[in-house]
Coordinates of C-alpha atoms in Angstrom, one line a residue:
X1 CA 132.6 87.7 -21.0
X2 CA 131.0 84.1 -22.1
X3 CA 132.6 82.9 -19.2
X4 CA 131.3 85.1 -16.8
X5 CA 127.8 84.5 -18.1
X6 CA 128.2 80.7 -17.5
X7 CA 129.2 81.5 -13.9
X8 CA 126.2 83.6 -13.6
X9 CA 123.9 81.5 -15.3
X10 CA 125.1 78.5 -13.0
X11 CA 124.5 80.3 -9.8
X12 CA 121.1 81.3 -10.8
X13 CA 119.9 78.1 -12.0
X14 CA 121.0 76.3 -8.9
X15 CA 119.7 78.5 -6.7
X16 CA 116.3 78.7 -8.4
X17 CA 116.1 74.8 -9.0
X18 CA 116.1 74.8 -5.1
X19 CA 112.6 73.8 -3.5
X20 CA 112.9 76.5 -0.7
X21 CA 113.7 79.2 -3.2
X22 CA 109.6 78.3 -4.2
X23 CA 108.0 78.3 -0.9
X24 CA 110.4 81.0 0.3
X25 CA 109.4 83.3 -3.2
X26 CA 105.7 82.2 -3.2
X27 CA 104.6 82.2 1.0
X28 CA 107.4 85.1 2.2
X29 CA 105.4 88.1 0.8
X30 CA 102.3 86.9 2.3
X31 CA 104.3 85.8 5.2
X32 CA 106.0 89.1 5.5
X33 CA 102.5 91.4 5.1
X34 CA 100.9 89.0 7.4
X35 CA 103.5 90.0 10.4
X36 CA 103.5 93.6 9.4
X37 CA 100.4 94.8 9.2
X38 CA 99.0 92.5 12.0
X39 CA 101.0 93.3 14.8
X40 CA 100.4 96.8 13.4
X41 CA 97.0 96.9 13.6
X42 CA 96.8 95.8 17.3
X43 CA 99.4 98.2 18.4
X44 CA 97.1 101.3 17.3
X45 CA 94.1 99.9 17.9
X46 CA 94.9 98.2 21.3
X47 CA 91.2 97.6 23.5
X48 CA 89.4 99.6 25.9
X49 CA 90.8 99.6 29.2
X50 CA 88.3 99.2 32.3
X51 CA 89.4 102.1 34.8
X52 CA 88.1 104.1 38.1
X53 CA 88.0 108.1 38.5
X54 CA 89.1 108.5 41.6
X55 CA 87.9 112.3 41.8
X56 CA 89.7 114.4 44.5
X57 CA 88.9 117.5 42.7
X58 CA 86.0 120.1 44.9
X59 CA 85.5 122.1 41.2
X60 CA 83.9 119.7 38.9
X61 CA 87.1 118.9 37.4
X62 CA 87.5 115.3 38.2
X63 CA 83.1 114.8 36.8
X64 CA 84.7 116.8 33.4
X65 CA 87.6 114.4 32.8
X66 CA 85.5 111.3 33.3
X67 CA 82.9 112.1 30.7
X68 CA 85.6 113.4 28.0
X69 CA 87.4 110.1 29.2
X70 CA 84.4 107.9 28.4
X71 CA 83.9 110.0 24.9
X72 CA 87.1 108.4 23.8
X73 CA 87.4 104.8 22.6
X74 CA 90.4 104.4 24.8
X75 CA 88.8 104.0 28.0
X76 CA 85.5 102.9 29.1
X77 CA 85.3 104.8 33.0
X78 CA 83.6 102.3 35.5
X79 CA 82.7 104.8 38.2
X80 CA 84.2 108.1 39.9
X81 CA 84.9 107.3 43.3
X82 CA 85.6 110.5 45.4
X83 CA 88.6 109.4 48.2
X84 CA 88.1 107.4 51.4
X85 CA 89.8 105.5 53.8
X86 CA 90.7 102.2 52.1
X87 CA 89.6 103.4 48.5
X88 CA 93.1 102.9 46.5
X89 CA 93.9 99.6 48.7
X90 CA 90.4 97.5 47.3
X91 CA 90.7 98.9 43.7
X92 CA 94.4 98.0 43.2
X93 CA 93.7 94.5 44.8
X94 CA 90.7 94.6 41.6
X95 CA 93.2 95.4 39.2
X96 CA 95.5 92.2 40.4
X97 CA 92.6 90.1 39.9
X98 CA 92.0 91.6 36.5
X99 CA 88.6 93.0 37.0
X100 CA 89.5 96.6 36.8
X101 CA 92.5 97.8 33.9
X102 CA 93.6 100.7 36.8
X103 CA 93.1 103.9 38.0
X104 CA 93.0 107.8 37.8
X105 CA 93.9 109.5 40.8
X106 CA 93.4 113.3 40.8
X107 CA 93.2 116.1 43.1
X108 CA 92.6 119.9 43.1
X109 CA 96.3 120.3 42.9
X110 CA 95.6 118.2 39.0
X111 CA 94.1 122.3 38.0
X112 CA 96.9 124.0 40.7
X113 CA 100.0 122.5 39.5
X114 CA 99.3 119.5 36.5
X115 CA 100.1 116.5 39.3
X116 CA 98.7 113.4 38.5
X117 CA 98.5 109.7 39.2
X118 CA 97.7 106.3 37.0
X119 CA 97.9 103.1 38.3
X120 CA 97.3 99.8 36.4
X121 CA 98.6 96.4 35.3
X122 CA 99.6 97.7 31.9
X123 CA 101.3 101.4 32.3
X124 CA 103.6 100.3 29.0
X125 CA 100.8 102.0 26.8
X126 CA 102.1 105.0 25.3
X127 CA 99.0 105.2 23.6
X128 CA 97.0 105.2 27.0
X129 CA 99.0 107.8 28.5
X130 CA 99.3 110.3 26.0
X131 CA 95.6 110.4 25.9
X132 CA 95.4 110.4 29.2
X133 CA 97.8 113.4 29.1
X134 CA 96.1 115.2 26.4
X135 CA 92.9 114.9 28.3
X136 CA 94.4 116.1 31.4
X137 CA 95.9 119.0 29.9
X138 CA 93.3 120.4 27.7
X139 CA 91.0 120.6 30.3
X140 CA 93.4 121.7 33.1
X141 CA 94.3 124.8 30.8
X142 CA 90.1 125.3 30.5
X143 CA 89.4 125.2 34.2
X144 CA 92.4 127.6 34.9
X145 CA 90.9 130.0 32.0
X146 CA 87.6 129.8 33.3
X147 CA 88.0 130.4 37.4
X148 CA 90.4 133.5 36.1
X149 CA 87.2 135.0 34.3
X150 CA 87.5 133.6 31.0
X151 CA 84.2 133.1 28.7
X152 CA 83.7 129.0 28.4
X153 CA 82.8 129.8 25.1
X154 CA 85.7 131.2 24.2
X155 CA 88.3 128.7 25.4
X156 CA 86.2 125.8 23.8
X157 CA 86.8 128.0 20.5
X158 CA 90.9 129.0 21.1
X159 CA 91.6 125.0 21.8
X160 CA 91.2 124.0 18.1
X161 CA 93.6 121.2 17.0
X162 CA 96.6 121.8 15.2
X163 CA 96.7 120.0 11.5
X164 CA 100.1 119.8 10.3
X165 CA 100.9 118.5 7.0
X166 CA 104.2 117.1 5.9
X167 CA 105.5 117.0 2.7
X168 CA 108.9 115.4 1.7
X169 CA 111.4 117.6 -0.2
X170 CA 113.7 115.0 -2.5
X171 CA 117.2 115.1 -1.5
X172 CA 116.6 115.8 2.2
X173 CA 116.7 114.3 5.6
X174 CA 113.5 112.6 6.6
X175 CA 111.7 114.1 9.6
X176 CA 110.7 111.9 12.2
X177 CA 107.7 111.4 14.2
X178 CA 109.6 113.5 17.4
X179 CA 110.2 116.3 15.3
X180 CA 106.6 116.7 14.3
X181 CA 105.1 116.3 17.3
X182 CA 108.0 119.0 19.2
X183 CA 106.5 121.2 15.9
X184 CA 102.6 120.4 16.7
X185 CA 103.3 120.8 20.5
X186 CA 105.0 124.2 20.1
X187 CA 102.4 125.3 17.5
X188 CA 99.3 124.0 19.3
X189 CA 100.3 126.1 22.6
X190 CA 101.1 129.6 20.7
X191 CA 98.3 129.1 18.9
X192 CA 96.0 128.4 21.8
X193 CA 97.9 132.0 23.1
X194 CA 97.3 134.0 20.3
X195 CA 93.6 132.8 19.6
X196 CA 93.1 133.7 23.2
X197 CA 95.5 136.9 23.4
X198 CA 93.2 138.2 20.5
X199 CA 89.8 137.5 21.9
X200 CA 91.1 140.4 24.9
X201 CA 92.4 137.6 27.6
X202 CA 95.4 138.9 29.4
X203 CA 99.2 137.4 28.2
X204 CA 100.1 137.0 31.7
X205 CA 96.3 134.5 32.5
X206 CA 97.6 133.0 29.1
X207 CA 100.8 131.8 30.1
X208 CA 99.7 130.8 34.0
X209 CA 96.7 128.3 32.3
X210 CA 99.7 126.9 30.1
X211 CA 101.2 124.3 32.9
X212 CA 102.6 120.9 31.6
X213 CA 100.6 117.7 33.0
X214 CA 103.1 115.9 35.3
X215 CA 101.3 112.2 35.2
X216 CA 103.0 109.9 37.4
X217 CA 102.7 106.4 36.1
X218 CA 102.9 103.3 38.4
X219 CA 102.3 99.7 37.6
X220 CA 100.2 97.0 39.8
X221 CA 101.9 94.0 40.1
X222 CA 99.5 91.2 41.8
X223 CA 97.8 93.5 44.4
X224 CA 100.4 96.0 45.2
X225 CA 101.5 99.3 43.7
X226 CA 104.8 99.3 42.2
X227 CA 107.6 101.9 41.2
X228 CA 107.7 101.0 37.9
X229 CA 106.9 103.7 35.6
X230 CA 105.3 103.1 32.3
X231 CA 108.6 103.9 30.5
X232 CA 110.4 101.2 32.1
X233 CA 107.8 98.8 31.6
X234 CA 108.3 99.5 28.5
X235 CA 112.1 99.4 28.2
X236 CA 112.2 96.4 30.4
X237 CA 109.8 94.3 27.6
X238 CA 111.2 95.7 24.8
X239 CA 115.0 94.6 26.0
X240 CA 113.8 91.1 27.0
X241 CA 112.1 91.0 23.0
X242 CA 115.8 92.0 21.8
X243 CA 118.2 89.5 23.7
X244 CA 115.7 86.3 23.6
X245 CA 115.5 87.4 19.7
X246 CA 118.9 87.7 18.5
X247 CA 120.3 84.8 21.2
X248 CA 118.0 81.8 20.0
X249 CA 118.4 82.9 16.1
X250 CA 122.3 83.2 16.3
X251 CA 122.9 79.7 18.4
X252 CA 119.9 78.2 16.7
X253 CA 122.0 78.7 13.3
X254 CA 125.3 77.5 15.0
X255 CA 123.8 74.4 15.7
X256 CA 122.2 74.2 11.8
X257 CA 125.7 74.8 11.0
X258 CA 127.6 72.2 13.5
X259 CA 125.0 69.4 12.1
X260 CA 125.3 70.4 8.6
X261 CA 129.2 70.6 9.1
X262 CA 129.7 67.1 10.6
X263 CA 127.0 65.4 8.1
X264 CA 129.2 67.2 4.8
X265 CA 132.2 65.6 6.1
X266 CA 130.8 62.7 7.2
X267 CA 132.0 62.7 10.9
X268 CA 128.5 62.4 12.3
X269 CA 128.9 58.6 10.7
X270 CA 131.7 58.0 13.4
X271 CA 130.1 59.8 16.0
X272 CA 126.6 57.9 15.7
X273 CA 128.5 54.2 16.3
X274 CA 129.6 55.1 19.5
X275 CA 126.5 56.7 21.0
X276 CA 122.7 56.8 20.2
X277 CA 121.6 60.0 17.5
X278 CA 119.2 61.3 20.6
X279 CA 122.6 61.7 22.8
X280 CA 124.2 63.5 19.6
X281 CA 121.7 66.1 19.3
X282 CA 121.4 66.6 23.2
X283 CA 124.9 66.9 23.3
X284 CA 125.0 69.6 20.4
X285 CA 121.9 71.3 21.8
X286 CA 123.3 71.4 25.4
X287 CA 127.0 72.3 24.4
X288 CA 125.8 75.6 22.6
X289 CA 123.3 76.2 25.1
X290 CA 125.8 76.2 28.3
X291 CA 127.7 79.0 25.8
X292 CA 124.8 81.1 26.0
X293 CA 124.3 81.0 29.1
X294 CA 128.4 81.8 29.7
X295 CA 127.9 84.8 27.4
X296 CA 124.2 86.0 29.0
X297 CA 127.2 86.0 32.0
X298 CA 129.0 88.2 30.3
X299 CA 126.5 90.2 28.6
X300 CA 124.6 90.9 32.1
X301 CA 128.2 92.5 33.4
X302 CA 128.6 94.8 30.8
X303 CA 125.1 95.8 30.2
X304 CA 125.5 96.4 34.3
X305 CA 127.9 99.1 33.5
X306 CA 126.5 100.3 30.5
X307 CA 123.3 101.0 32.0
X308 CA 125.3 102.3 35.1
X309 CA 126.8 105.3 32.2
X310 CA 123.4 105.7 30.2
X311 CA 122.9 109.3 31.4
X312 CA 126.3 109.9 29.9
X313 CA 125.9 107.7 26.9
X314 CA 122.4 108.1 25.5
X315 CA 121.1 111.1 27.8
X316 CA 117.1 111.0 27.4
X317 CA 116.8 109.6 23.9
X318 CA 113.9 107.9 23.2
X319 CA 112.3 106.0 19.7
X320 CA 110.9 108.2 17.7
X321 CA 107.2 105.8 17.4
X322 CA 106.6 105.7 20.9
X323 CA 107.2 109.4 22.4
X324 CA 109.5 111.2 24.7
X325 CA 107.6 109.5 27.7
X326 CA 110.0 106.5 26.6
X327 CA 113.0 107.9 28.0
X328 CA 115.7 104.9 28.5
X329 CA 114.9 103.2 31.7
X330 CA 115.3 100.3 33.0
X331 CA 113.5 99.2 36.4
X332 CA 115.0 96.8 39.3
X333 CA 114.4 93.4 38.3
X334 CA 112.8 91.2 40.4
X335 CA 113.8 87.3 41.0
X336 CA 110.4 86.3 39.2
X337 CA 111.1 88.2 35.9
X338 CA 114.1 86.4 36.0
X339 CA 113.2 83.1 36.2
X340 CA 110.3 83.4 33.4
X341 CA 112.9 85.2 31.3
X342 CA 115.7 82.4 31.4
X343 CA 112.6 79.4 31.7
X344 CA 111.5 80.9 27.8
X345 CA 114.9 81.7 27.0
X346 CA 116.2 77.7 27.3
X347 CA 112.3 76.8 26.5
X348 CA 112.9 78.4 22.7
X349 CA 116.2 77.8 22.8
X350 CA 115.7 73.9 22.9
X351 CA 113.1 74.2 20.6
X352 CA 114.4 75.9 17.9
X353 CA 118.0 74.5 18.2
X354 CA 116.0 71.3 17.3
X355 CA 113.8 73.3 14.1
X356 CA 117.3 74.5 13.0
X357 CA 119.2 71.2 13.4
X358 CA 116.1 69.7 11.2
X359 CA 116.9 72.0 8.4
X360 CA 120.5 70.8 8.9
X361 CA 119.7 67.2 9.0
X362 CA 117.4 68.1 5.1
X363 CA 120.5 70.0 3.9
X364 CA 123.0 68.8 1.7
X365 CA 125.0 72.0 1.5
X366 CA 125.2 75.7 3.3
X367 CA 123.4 77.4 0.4
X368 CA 120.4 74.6 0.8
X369 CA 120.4 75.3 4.5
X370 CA 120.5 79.0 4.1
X371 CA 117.3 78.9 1.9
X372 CA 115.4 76.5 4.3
X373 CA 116.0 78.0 7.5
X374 CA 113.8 81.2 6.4
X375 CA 110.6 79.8 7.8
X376 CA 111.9 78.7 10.7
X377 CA 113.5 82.3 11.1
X378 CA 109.8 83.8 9.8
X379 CA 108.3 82.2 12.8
X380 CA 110.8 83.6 15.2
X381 CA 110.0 87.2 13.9
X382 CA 106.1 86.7 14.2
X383 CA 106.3 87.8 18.1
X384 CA 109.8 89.9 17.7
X385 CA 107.3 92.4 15.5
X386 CA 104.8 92.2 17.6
X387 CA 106.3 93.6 20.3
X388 CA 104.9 97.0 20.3
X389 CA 101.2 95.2 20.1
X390 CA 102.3 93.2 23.3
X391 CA 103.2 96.2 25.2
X392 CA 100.8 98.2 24.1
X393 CA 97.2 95.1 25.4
X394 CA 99.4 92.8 27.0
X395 CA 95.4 90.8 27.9
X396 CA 94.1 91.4 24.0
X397 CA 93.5 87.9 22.4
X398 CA 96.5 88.6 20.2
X399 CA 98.8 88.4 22.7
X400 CA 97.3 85.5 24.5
X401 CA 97.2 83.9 21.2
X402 CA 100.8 84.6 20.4
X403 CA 102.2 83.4 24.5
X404 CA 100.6 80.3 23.7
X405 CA 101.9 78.9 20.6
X406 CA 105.0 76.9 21.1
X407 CA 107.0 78.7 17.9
X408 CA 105.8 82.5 19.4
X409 CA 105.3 82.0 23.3
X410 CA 109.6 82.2 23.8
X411 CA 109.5 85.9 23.5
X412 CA 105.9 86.9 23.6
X413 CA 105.0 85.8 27.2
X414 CA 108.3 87.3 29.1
X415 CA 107.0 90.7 26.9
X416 CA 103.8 90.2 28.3
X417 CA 105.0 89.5 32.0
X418 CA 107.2 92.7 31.5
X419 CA 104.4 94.8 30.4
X420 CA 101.5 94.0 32.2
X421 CA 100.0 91.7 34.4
X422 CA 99.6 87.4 33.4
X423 CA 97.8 84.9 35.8
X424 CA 99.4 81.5 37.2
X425 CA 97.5 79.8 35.2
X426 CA 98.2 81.4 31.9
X427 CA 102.2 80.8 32.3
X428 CA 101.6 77.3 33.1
X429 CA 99.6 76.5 30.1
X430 CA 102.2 77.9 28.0
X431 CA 105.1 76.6 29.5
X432 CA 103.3 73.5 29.0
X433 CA 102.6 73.6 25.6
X434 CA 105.8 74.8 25.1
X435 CA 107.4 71.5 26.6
X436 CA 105.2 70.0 24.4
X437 CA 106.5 71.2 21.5
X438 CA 109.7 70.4 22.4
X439 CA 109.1 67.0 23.3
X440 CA 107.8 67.0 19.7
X441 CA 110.5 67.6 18.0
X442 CA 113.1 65.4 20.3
X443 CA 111.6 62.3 20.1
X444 CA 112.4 62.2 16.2
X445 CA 115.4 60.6 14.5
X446 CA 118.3 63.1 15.4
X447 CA 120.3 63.5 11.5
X448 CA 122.2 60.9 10.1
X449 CA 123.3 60.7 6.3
X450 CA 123.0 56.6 6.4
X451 CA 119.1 57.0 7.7
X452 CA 118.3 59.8 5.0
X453 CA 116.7 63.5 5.1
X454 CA 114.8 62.5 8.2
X455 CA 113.9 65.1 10.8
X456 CA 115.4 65.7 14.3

């Protein structure tokens, strides 16, 4: 047993004499609060989008969604447009030059049969459409009560809100947020019925008022309409957050670990008097990079025929936080998505190969190297977490903030370009900070044991 101790004790005291234990114990639960309740906070709060009423309606329906519309802190209504010749063509061309967030297109067939329309630059916002949808809905079911007889008065009083409580029982399965809204869904609409079925309206009006909203979502890109739905804008972000994630962590830390590797057994000496310490770690950085690139190969001809089998595989499962609007879906896409996902992709790869191969270089063993490479891995995560915030106000200053910075801009700007609308401008700027920052880091020293713990 005294043995044991002394092996315990040993592993402790090393590890805890380490300097990145300190900054990892002292700045990660500040670190960690910092990029979970920020990214947080801008996904529910999200900022009022600028949109158009583009009021088809010949009943007063289109003049009642606007105002309940403009109660809301969602959605600030800029005008009610009634339909003409040319109408949709100049207010999507305003939406591609960011003066107008989208707009609402409805029609008398809105009451008839629930049918729809929302066009904007940012259709990724669950948020937005299910308050769009509740709007729609609640006051769909009103104006079919009230042109079948029904007193205003009491329909205003039979659409009281549903409050559900939940309380956990110990030792059982947790519900999630899908089950609870299916209960307050199913509970809201009987309700509705039986408040109404007991003020003397007829069953049969009851269930005719109760038609389901079918909102058709479609995304401007630049000043055209789109097919893309808001589920897969959303899908189509949230993927790109995923791969650029987990590929420039994993070969980030293969390159920490080929550096640290060669350094330990001292074969970087041998390498280094044949060619320059720049051509090493361009070499290394390159080398792994071209293997990502093999495997995104790979990866893109299997995810091809997963995605072909989805229906079969995953059905219409959607995450729990963000509805059953965000049914798995991907859309078709286009060359220029491409091209800004693979430009951030080898962007943050080359930058962060070189942050990792740093902490290599300042190593002197793998469990050194292990502790040290937290921060760099805390910075990847900022914009992994933010994600939802992204998709949610792709324009909100968060985001812009976060596509800008050199350490965040890898995987928050292809969200951003998957999720909404960004100008020229904006992607140059942070592709050119970006080169920056990686111009930063490779005109160090790359590591050598005979110059020191110098950085790359």
């Amino acid at each position: 047993m005294r043995k044991i101790r002394a092996v315990i004790r040993r592993e402790f005291v090393e590890r805890v004499r380490s300097k990145w234990f300190w900054v990892s114990a002292i700045l990660g639960p500040l670190f960690f609060a910092a990029i979970i309740i920020i990214p947080l906070h801008f996904a529910a709060a999200g900022g009022t989008k600028a949109i158009v009423v583009v009021d088809g309606t010949t009943s007063g329906f289109g003049a009642r969604v606007a105002d309940s519309l403009a109660r809301g802190k969602t959605f600030m209504i800029v005008a009610r447009s009634a339909p003409r010749a040319g109408l949709l063509d100049s207010l999507t061309r305003e939406v591609g030059l960011n003066r107008l967030d989208g707009l609402l297109i409805l029609a008398d067939r809105t009451v008839e049969t629930g049918a729809a329309e929302y066009r904007a630059a940012n259709v990724s916002s669950f948020r937005d459409i299910d308050e769009l949808r509740g709007v729609l809905g609640r006051l769909a079911v009103n104006a079919r009560l009230e042109r079948a007889g029904v007193d205003p008065a009491t329909v205003g009083r039979a659409q009281l809100r549903i409050d559900l409580r939940t309380k956990k029982i110990s030792g059982s399965a947790t519900t999630s947020f899908r089950d609870i809204d299916e209960l307050r869904g199913v509970l809201g609409r009987l309700a509705v019925n039986a408040r109404l079925e007991r003020a003397g309206v007829d069953p049969v009006t009851v269930g005719r008022a109760q038609i389901r909203i079918d909102l058709e979502t479609k995304k401007i890109s630049g000043s055209a309409t789109t097919g893309e739905s808001s589920a897969q804008s959303f899908w189509l972000a949230y993927v790109m957050s995923i791969v650029l994630f987990i590929v420039i962590a994993v070969y980030g830390v293969n390159v920490m670990s080929s550096v640290l590797e060669e350094k330990t057994t001292r074969i970087v000496e041998v390498l280094v008097s044949s060619l320059r310490p720049f051509e090493l770690m361009l070499g290394k950085v390159v080398g792994v990079g071209a293997v990502s690139i093999f495997q995104f190969a790979i990866w893109g001809l299997g995810g091809r025929l997963v995605l072909s089998q989805r229906a079969a595989l995953i059905g219409n499962v959607a995450p729990a936080d963000v509805g059953q609007e965000a049914a798995f879906q991907l859309p078709p896409v286009p060359a220029t998505t491409v091209a800004v996902f693979l430009g951030y992709f080898l962007g943050g790869f080359f930058l962060y190969s070189a942050m990792f191969a740093a902490v290599g270089a300042m190593s002197s063993s793998e469990q050194e190297a292990r502790q040290a490479q937290q921060p760099v891995v805390f910075l990847l995560m900022i914009a992994y977490l933010s994600v939802f915030a992204l998709a949610n106000d792709p324009g909100s200053p968060y985001a812009v903030a976060l596509s800008l910075v050199p350490f965040t801009s890898p995987i928050a700007m292809p969200v951003r370009w998957a999720a909404g609308s960004v100008s020229v401008s904006e992607l140059v700027m942070s592709l050119a900070l970006l080169g920056v920052g990686i111009g930063s880091r490779s005109r160090h020293r790359s590591p050598c044991p005979c110059a020191g713990r110098r950085a790359v």
